[in-house]
Structures are given as structure tokens and as C-alpha cells.
Short mmCIF file of C-alpha atoms and ligand atoms in Angstrom, two decimals:
data_model
loop_
_atom_site.label_atom_id
_atom_site.label_comp_id
_atom_site.label_asym_id
_atom_site.label_seq_id
_atom_site.Cartn_x
_atom_site.Cartn_y
_atom_site.Cartn_z
CA MET A 1 9.84 4.34 71.31
CA THR A 2 7.89 5.36 74.41
CA ALA A 3 4.13 5.36 73.95
CA ILE A 4 1.22 5.70 76.36
CA ALA A 5 -0.93 2.57 76.39
CA ILE A 6 -4.23 1.66 78.06
CA PRO A 7 -3.68 -1.95 79.24
CA THR A 8 -6.97 -1.86 81.22
CA PRO A 9 -9.61 0.88 80.87
CA GLY A 10 -10.15 3.03 83.95
CA GLY A 11 -9.19 6.33 85.61
CA PRO A 12 -6.23 8.51 84.60
CA GLU A 13 -3.84 5.91 86.11
CA ALA A 14 -4.91 3.55 83.30
CA LEU A 15 -2.53 5.52 81.03
CA VAL A 16 0.79 3.65 81.26
CA PRO A 17 4.09 4.36 79.45
CA GLU A 18 5.23 1.33 77.41
CA THR A 19 8.01 0.62 74.94
CA ARG A 20 6.62 -0.03 71.45
CA PRO A 21 8.26 -0.46 68.02
CA VAL A 22 8.47 2.67 65.85
CA PRO A 23 5.73 2.20 63.21
CA ALA A 24 6.67 2.06 59.51
CA PRO A 25 4.74 4.25 57.06
CA ARG A 26 2.44 2.37 54.66
CA PRO A 27 1.63 3.75 51.19
CA GLY A 28 0.20 7.28 51.51
CA GLU A 29 1.40 7.73 55.10
CA ILE A 30 4.12 9.81 56.73
CA LEU A 31 6.06 9.04 59.91
CA VAL A 32 6.25 12.02 62.26
CA LYS A 33 8.71 12.46 65.14
CA VAL A 34 6.23 13.88 67.61
CA ALA A 35 7.11 17.14 69.41
CA ALA A 36 3.67 17.58 70.97
CA ALA A 37 0.29 15.86 71.01
CA GLY A 38 -3.06 17.43 71.84
CA VAL A 39 -5.27 15.98 74.59
CA ASN A 40 -8.97 15.75 73.77
CA ARG A 41 -12.11 14.64 75.61
CA PRO A 42 -12.51 11.67 73.23
CA ASP A 43 -9.13 10.38 74.57
CA VAL A 44 -10.69 10.41 78.05
CA MET A 45 -13.65 8.40 76.71
CA GLN A 46 -11.23 5.94 75.06
CA ARG A 47 -9.29 5.56 78.33
CA LYS A 48 -12.53 4.70 80.11
CA GLY A 49 -13.30 2.04 77.49
CA LEU A 50 -16.26 4.02 76.10
CA TYR A 51 -14.82 5.04 72.71
CA PRO A 52 -12.87 2.17 71.14
CA PRO A 53 -10.47 2.97 68.27
CA PRO A 54 -12.06 2.30 64.86
CA PRO A 55 -10.87 -0.82 62.96
CA GLY A 56 -7.26 -0.41 61.77
CA ALA A 57 -6.49 2.51 64.12
CA PRO A 58 -3.69 2.18 66.72
CA ASP A 59 -4.72 1.25 70.29
CA ILE A 60 -2.50 4.09 71.59
CA PRO A 61 -4.63 7.22 72.29
CA GLY A 62 -4.01 10.63 70.74
CA LEU A 63 -5.89 12.23 67.83
CA GLU A 64 -3.57 15.11 66.90
CA ILE A 65 0.16 15.75 66.75
CA ALA A 66 2.80 18.17 65.56
CA GLY A 67 6.42 17.43 64.77
CA GLU A 68 8.91 16.68 62.03
CA VAL A 69 8.44 14.30 59.12
CA VAL A 70 11.13 11.60 59.37
CA GLY A 71 9.83 9.04 56.85
CA VAL A 72 7.41 8.82 53.94
CA GLY A 73 5.51 5.85 52.54
CA GLU A 74 5.14 4.90 48.89
CA GLY A 75 3.29 7.46 46.78
CA VAL A 76 3.62 10.39 49.20
CA THR A 77 4.23 13.58 47.21
CA ARG A 78 3.28 16.47 49.52
CA TRP A 79 5.75 15.93 52.34
CA LYS A 80 9.44 15.10 52.70
CA PRO A 81 11.69 14.37 55.67
CA GLY A 82 12.44 17.58 57.58
CA ASP A 83 9.01 19.18 56.97
CA LYS A 84 7.27 20.50 60.08
CA VAL A 85 3.63 19.42 60.15
CA CYS A 86 0.61 19.10 62.38
CA ALA A 87 -1.80 16.27 61.67
CA LEU A 88 -5.16 14.77 62.54
CA VAL A 89 -4.59 11.07 63.26
CA SER A 90 -6.98 8.22 64.00
CA GLY A 91 -4.93 7.30 67.11
CA GLY A 92 -1.33 6.85 68.22
CA GLY A 93 -0.57 10.50 69.06
CA TYR A 94 0.59 9.82 72.64
CA ALA A 95 3.95 8.48 71.43
CA GLU A 96 7.40 9.56 70.32
CA TYR A 97 6.59 8.62 66.70
CA CYS A 98 3.21 8.54 64.97
CA LEU A 99 1.87 7.76 61.51
CA ALA A 100 -0.41 10.19 59.67
CA GLU A 101 -2.15 10.02 56.31
CA GLU A 102 -0.57 12.44 53.85
CA GLY A 103 -3.87 14.29 53.34
CA SER A 104 -4.58 14.73 57.07
CA ALA A 105 -1.32 16.62 57.65
CA LEU A 106 -1.09 20.40 57.38
CA PRO A 107 1.84 22.80 57.48
CA VAL A 108 2.61 24.37 60.87
CA PRO A 109 1.20 27.92 60.54
CA ALA A 110 3.93 30.59 60.54
CA GLY A 111 4.47 32.03 64.01
CA LEU A 112 3.15 29.03 65.96
CA SER A 113 5.24 26.73 68.16
CA LEU A 114 4.92 22.97 67.64
CA ALA A 115 2.99 22.73 70.94
CA GLU A 116 0.49 25.31 69.65
CA ALA A 117 0.29 23.55 66.28
CA ALA A 118 -0.49 20.24 68.03
CA ALA A 119 -3.51 21.93 69.60
CA LEU A 120 -5.07 22.74 66.21
CA PRO A 121 -6.17 19.69 64.19
CA GLU A 122 -8.87 17.97 66.28
CA THR A 123 -10.82 21.08 67.19
CA PHE A 124 -10.32 22.98 63.91
CA PHE A 125 -11.34 19.97 61.76
CA THR A 126 -14.35 19.36 64.05
CA VAL A 127 -15.55 22.96 64.15
CA TRP A 128 -15.04 23.51 60.43
CA THR A 129 -16.87 20.41 59.28
CA ASN A 130 -19.77 20.76 61.73
CA VAL A 131 -20.36 24.50 61.91
CA PHE A 132 -19.51 25.54 58.36
CA ASP A 133 -19.90 22.39 56.19
CA LEU A 134 -22.82 20.71 57.93
CA ALA A 135 -24.74 23.59 59.55
CA GLY A 136 -23.72 26.13 56.88
CA LEU A 137 -23.23 29.09 59.26
CA LYS A 138 -23.37 32.32 57.22
CA PRO A 139 -22.13 35.86 57.95
CA GLY A 140 -24.77 37.81 59.85
CA GLU A 141 -26.32 34.71 61.40
CA SER A 142 -26.24 33.95 65.12
CA PHE A 143 -24.31 31.04 66.59
CA LEU A 144 -24.31 29.33 70.00
CA VAL A 145 -21.65 26.94 71.31
CA HIS A 146 -22.04 25.12 74.60
CA GLY A 147 -18.84 24.52 76.59
CA GLY A 148 -17.36 27.83 75.39
CA THR A 149 -13.99 27.37 77.11
CA SER A 150 -13.43 23.79 75.91
CA GLY A 151 -10.92 23.12 73.17
CA ILE A 152 -13.87 22.94 70.78
CA GLY A 153 -15.58 25.99 72.29
CA THR A 154 -12.57 28.33 72.16
CA THR A 155 -12.06 27.40 68.51
CA ALA A 156 -15.75 27.71 67.61
CA ILE A 157 -16.12 31.17 69.19
CA GLN A 158 -13.12 32.53 67.28
CA LEU A 159 -14.00 30.99 63.91
CA ALA A 160 -17.68 31.94 64.05
CA ARG A 161 -16.68 35.48 64.96
CA ALA A 162 -14.00 35.66 62.25
CA PHE A 163 -16.55 34.56 59.63
CA GLY A 164 -19.03 37.26 60.61
CA ALA A 165 -21.52 35.58 62.96
CA LYS A 166 -22.99 36.95 66.18
CA VAL A 167 -21.61 34.59 68.82
CA PHE A 168 -23.12 33.22 72.03
CA ALA A 169 -21.50 30.73 74.41
CA THR A 170 -22.32 28.90 77.62
CA ALA A 171 -19.72 28.12 80.30
CA GLY A 172 -19.65 26.98 83.92
CA SER A 173 -18.35 30.05 85.81
CA ALA A 174 -18.08 33.84 85.66
CA GLU A 175 -14.33 33.51 84.93
CA LYS A 176 -14.96 31.14 82.03
CA CYS A 177 -17.65 33.48 80.69
CA ALA A 178 -15.11 36.34 80.73
CA VAL A 179 -12.73 34.19 78.64
CA CYS A 180 -15.52 33.54 76.11
CA ARG A 181 -16.14 37.28 75.78
CA ASP A 182 -12.39 37.97 75.40
CA LEU A 183 -12.33 35.46 72.55
CA GLY A 184 -15.12 37.30 70.74
CA ALA A 185 -18.42 36.06 72.16
CA ASP A 186 -21.05 38.82 72.13
CA LEU A 187 -22.73 37.16 75.11
CA ALA A 188 -21.52 34.43 77.48
CA ILE A 189 -24.04 32.68 79.72
CA ASP A 190 -23.08 31.02 83.01
CA TYR A 191 -25.23 27.91 82.73
CA LYS A 192 -24.89 27.22 86.45
CA THR A 193 -26.63 30.46 87.44
CA GLN A 194 -28.53 31.52 84.30
CA ASP A 195 -31.11 29.95 81.99
CA PHE A 196 -29.56 29.99 78.54
CA VAL A 197 -32.93 29.70 76.78
CA ALA A 198 -34.28 32.85 78.48
CA GLU A 199 -31.00 34.75 78.01
CA LEU A 200 -30.87 33.95 74.30
CA LYS A 201 -34.49 34.84 73.74
CA GLN A 202 -33.72 38.27 75.15
CA ALA A 203 -30.40 38.65 73.31
CA THR A 204 -31.95 37.82 69.93
CA GLY A 205 -35.09 39.93 70.43
CA GLY A 206 -37.16 36.75 70.48
CA LYS A 207 -35.82 35.48 67.14
CA GLY A 208 -33.70 32.59 68.47
CA VAL A 209 -30.32 31.27 67.35
CA ASN A 210 -29.57 30.14 63.78
CA VAL A 211 -26.86 27.54 64.48
CA ILE A 212 -26.11 25.61 67.71
CA LEU A 213 -23.04 23.40 68.29
CA ASP A 214 -23.80 21.09 71.21
CA MET A 215 -21.62 18.65 73.12
CA VAL A 216 -23.89 18.33 76.17
CA GLY A 217 -27.01 16.51 74.93
CA GLY A 218 -29.34 15.20 77.67
CA SER A 219 -31.67 17.95 78.85
CA TYR A 220 -30.01 20.38 76.42
CA ILE A 221 -31.64 18.70 73.43
CA ALA A 222 -35.12 20.03 74.21
CA ARG A 223 -33.69 23.35 75.40
CA ASN A 224 -31.72 23.77 72.17
CA TYR A 225 -35.00 23.32 70.24
CA GLU A 226 -36.44 26.12 72.39
CA ALA A 227 -33.42 28.39 71.87
CA ALA A 228 -33.25 27.83 68.09
CA ALA A 229 -34.63 30.22 65.49
CA PRO A 230 -37.11 28.97 62.87
CA GLN A 231 -35.12 26.85 60.37
CA GLY A 232 -32.28 26.69 62.89
CA ARG A 233 -29.58 24.04 62.54
CA ILE A 234 -28.34 22.11 65.58
CA VAL A 235 -25.25 19.91 65.37
CA GLN A 236 -24.58 17.29 68.02
CA ILE A 237 -20.92 16.38 68.53
CA ALA A 238 -21.16 14.69 71.94
CA PHE A 239 -23.56 13.77 74.73
CA MET A 240 -21.77 14.60 77.98
CA GLU A 241 -25.12 14.67 79.80
CA GLY A 242 -26.37 11.51 78.08
CA SER A 243 -27.66 10.38 74.68
CA LYS A 244 -30.90 8.75 75.79
CA VAL A 245 -33.71 11.24 76.40
CA GLN A 246 -37.45 11.42 76.16
CA ILE A 247 -38.37 14.37 73.99
CA ASP A 248 -41.37 16.15 72.52
CA TYR A 249 -40.43 16.65 68.86
CA MET A 250 -43.24 19.11 68.17
CA ARG A 251 -40.89 22.13 68.20
CA LEU A 252 -38.57 20.46 65.71
CA MET A 253 -41.44 20.18 63.25
CA LEU A 254 -43.14 23.51 63.90
CA LYS A 255 -39.88 25.50 63.71
CA ARG A 256 -38.63 23.45 60.72
CA LEU A 257 -35.36 22.72 62.56
CA SER A 258 -32.54 20.49 61.35
CA HIS A 259 -30.89 18.38 64.07
CA MET A 260 -27.69 16.74 62.82
CA GLY A 261 -24.72 14.93 64.26
CA SER A 262 -21.29 13.77 63.20
CA THR A 263 -18.09 12.22 64.40
CA LEU A 264 -14.72 12.84 62.84
CA ARG A 265 -12.50 9.90 63.70
CA SER A 266 -14.07 7.17 61.58
CA ARG A 267 -14.41 9.27 58.42
CA PRO A 268 -12.57 8.18 55.26
CA GLY A 269 -9.16 9.75 54.60
CA ALA A 270 -10.45 11.53 51.49
CA GLU A 271 -13.02 13.42 53.56
CA LYS A 272 -10.41 14.43 56.13
CA ALA A 273 -8.14 15.59 53.29
CA ARG A 274 -10.95 17.76 51.91
CA ILE A 275 -11.45 19.38 55.35
CA ALA A 276 -7.67 19.87 55.69
CA ALA A 277 -7.55 21.63 52.30
CA ALA A 278 -10.39 23.97 53.30
CA LEU A 279 -8.63 24.79 56.59
CA VAL A 280 -5.35 25.60 54.85
CA GLU A 281 -7.14 27.85 52.37
CA LYS A 282 -9.63 29.60 54.64
CA VAL A 283 -8.38 29.36 58.25
CA TRP A 284 -4.55 29.08 58.22
CA PRO A 285 -4.26 32.68 56.90
CA LEU A 286 -6.35 33.87 59.88
CA ILE A 287 -4.03 32.04 62.28
CA GLU A 288 -0.95 33.45 60.57
CA ALA A 289 -2.45 36.96 60.79
CA GLY A 290 -3.10 36.47 64.54
CA THR A 291 -6.89 36.85 64.13
CA VAL A 292 -7.48 33.30 65.39
CA LYS A 293 -5.20 31.45 67.80
CA PRO A 294 -5.19 28.19 69.71
CA VAL A 295 -6.00 28.89 73.36
CA MET A 296 -3.40 27.02 75.40
CA ASP A 297 -4.14 25.76 78.89
CA ARG A 298 -1.14 23.70 80.09
CA SER A 299 1.42 21.28 78.74
CA PHE A 300 2.60 18.07 80.44
CA PRO A 301 5.49 15.75 79.53
CA LEU A 302 4.27 12.70 77.55
CA VAL A 303 4.93 10.33 80.47
CA GLU A 304 2.63 12.47 82.65
CA ALA A 305 -0.38 11.84 80.40
CA ALA A 306 -2.35 10.67 83.46
CA ALA A 307 -1.96 14.11 85.09
CA ALA A 308 -3.08 15.76 81.83
CA HIS A 309 -6.25 13.62 81.82
CA ALA A 310 -6.92 14.38 85.49
CA ARG A 311 -6.76 18.08 84.66
CA MET A 312 -9.17 17.69 81.75
CA GLU A 313 -11.61 15.74 83.89
CA SER A 314 -11.46 18.39 86.63
CA SER A 315 -12.83 20.86 84.02
CA ALA A 316 -10.48 23.45 85.55
CA HIS A 317 -8.81 23.93 82.16
CA VAL A 318 -9.49 26.68 79.65
CA GLY A 319 -8.59 25.77 76.07
CA LYS A 320 -6.14 23.08 75.07
CA ILE A 321 -3.98 20.72 77.11
CA VAL A 322 -0.96 19.26 75.27
CA LEU A 323 1.65 16.59 75.93
CA THR A 324 5.22 17.42 74.98
CA VAL A 325 7.89 14.94 73.92
CA GLY A 326 11.63 15.24 74.55
N1 LIG B 1 -18.04 14.48 67.22
C1 LIG B 1 -16.80 14.85 67.00
O1 LIG B 1 -16.28 14.73 65.90
C2 LIG B 1 -15.99 15.40 68.15
C3 LIG B 1 -14.65 15.75 67.94
C4 LIG B 1 -13.93 16.33 69.01
C5 LIG B 1 -14.55 16.51 70.24
N2 LIG B 1 -15.84 16.12 70.40
C6 LIG B 1 -16.53 16.32 71.70
O2 LIG B 1 -16.58 17.70 71.96
C7 LIG B 1 -16.55 17.91 73.37
C8 LIG B 1 -15.46 18.91 73.71
O3 LIG B 1 -14.21 18.30 73.52
P1 LIG B 1 -12.89 18.99 74.08
O4 LIG B 1 -11.78 18.10 73.74
O5 LIG B 1 -12.88 20.40 73.65
O6 LIG B 1 -13.19 18.83 75.66
P2 LIG B 1 -13.03 19.74 76.92
O7 LIG B 1 -12.05 20.84 76.66
O8 LIG B 1 -12.80 18.88 78.08
O9 LIG B 1 -14.49 20.35 77.05
C9 LIG B 1 -15.58 19.86 77.72
C10 LIG B 1 -16.38 21.10 78.16
O10 LIG B 1 -17.70 20.79 78.49
C11 LIG B 1 -18.15 21.77 79.39
N3 LIG B 1 -19.39 21.29 79.99
C12 LIG B 1 -19.59 20.19 80.69
N4 LIG B 1 -20.89 20.10 81.05
C13 LIG B 1 -21.51 21.19 80.52
C14 LIG B 1 -22.83 21.71 80.54
N5 LIG B 1 -23.81 21.06 81.18
N6 LIG B 1 -23.12 22.85 79.87
C15 LIG B 1 -22.15 23.51 79.21
N7 LIG B 1 -20.89 23.07 79.18
C16 LIG B 1 -20.56 21.94 79.82
C17 LIG B 1 -16.96 21.96 80.31
O11 LIG B 1 -16.86 23.26 80.75
P3 LIG B 1 -17.64 23.88 81.98
O12 LIG B 1 -16.68 23.96 83.12
O13 LIG B 1 -18.02 25.20 81.46
O14 LIG B 1 -18.77 22.96 82.29
C18 LIG B 1 -15.78 21.80 79.33
O15 LIG B 1 -15.33 23.06 78.86
C19 LIG B 1 -16.31 16.55 74.03
O16 LIG B 1 -17.52 16.07 74.54
C20 LIG B 1 -15.80 15.71 72.88
O17 LIG B 1 -16.10 14.34 73.05
C21 LIG B 1 -16.57 15.59 69.39
#
């Protein structure tokens, strides 16, 4: 099969098509003939050599796929050859065939193409587990996501809105802010021209924000503490502006804040299966009703993965970039 390898870490050109053997499913795994694979910022980090695959994961990048089941390992009961699935995988998505754990695969929601379905797992698993499981966002609370037009941001805005929160987002241009509002944000803040702490203070009548999902880190850590409401919960899912900062923790203590973090890829299969089950029960019906949808930026053929990464790194994209196979 054709797969995209990273022989030497580097720029987008480090992504090189190679011929690899089709993997064989082990017990509890399914083999999927990939129709499309989502591109995510962690793939960019992996390509640069900054996010190595966890032990046992394939060296081929790609954390989410959609396609047809063509083989099942011993003990698999939920899926059979011919089923159309999308799946969260621990690597190997940039390929014509990919293995997935039975519990990390979900049915393709009715009405979605396989390219759209491939854009779901990484961001929907991440947003669900961080915003709802970890931070416990409740209806009527306020919610802020930084990077509102990212894959994560477009998903977070829609889900927070669908579950009854007041939604705020930051983004890097007036056009991106308009997209955030179209997706359901009550207020979108252009962080290049506006101070999000001051804007949120005004928008919440001085109360602050209950839950913050942050991928920026760096200087945002102290500013998130300022923007948070008393007993606010802040979840860190990345540090695009850096993870080493000097900080005055006084606000954390005085406001009784919780600052948490998590990463998805290295979690045990059973935990991913539990998140998948919650998504199928609580979120798939919203997708099938058209209330929530993956926001699609552009698709590229698999062998043009380097161009897909260049687009992601330009930050010109809005929503999800996918690779298509065949
Ligand atoms: N921990 C986990 O489990 C997990 C899982 C998946 C993804 N992630 C992380 O989540 C982040 C988003 O992933 P993705 O795949 O959705 O990537 P993406 O679409 O490339 O999003 C990155 C976004 O960051 C925004 N951004 C950059 N600097 C910013 C700043 N100073 N303030 C506000 N926004 C800023 C960019 O938009 P602007 O043009 O608006 O700046 C862009 O929309 C990545 O950092 C990724 O590593 C974490």
C-alpha cells in the first residue's frame, strides 16, 4: 500500500510517499480501507520530530480515518467487512489501509460523506473529553475557546452551543471571527486587535468565564486566570505559544480555579471506547439532525500530504483539512 512516511523530521517536504505492507489486524482490531484521513496539528508536530508516536503506535502519521472495514481481528464483535466507519487511531492514518481498535471506531453518521466523517474523531473526542468530561461544562455556563476556527475550535463552539452554554471564541482576523459567530459563538474576539480579557470582562458583566479550552499557553496562561470566573475550569490541550512560563499563581488560589490538561493519543483503548460510546449516544444524533457539522476547509490527495501540512501551517485554513485516497 502507499503510506506517507517521515524518514527525517523537518518541513512539509519531510512527508514522503512510501510503499509499505498492508497491516494485519491483531485481536480486537479492524483493518480499514481508508477513503479519507483527517489532518491535525499534532501531525505537524510529529513531522517536526516534536511529538513522537507512543510505544506500539505506527510511525506513519494520521490520527483519524474513515473508510470501509475489510478485515477483523480475533474477538471483534461490533464490526464486519463492508461496514463504513470513522475511527480515532494512534497513528497510521496517512495510508491506504489502517488498523483501528474496535472500540475507537464509530459508525459514519447518516448524511455525511466519508471525507466529512474522517474530520470528526480527533476533534470530537478531544472536545468531548476535555470540555464535558474534565471541565464539566453545564447548560447556562459560559465557555471560551481560543483558536475558534481551528478544527478543535469549530467543534468546540458548536458542541458548547448545542449543550446550552454561552460561547466565546478568539481568532486571528475579522473574517475568522465572523465564522465563529456563524457557528454559534455569542462573541468572537480578534486577538490581534482586541484584548480578550477586557472584552470578556465586559461581555460577562464582570463575572468572568466558567470554562476555558486553551491551545495557546504561553502568555495566555496568566490571561486565562484573569478572564476566568471564580471556580472557573481551564483545560490546556496544547502550548502553541510555549509551555514554559513564569507565572503569579495568586489568582488561581484566590479565585479557586482548576487548571487541568490532557492528551488523547496515549490513553488506554478502554478510555477511548468510553468516549466513543458517549459521542455515539449524545453527539451523533446532533450531527445526523444537522445541528452540528464538521467544518470542512480543503481536501488534498494522500500523496499531496505535504501541501496539506503547508496549508495548516499557513493558518489560512478554517476548519478541517483532509487527505483523500483513491
Ligand atoms: N491535547 C489533545 O488531546 C489534543 C488533541 C488534538 C489537538 N490538540 C491541539 O489543539 C490545537 C488545535 O488543533 P487543530 O488540529 O484544530 O489545529 P489547527 O486547525 O491548525 O488550529 C490551530 C489554531 O490556532 C490558532 N492560533 C494560533 N495562535 C493563536 C493565538 N495566539 N491565539 C488564538 N489562536 C491562535 C490558529 O488560528 P488563528 O489564525 O486564529 O491564529 C489556528 O486556528 C493544536 O495545538 C493541537 O496540537 C490537542
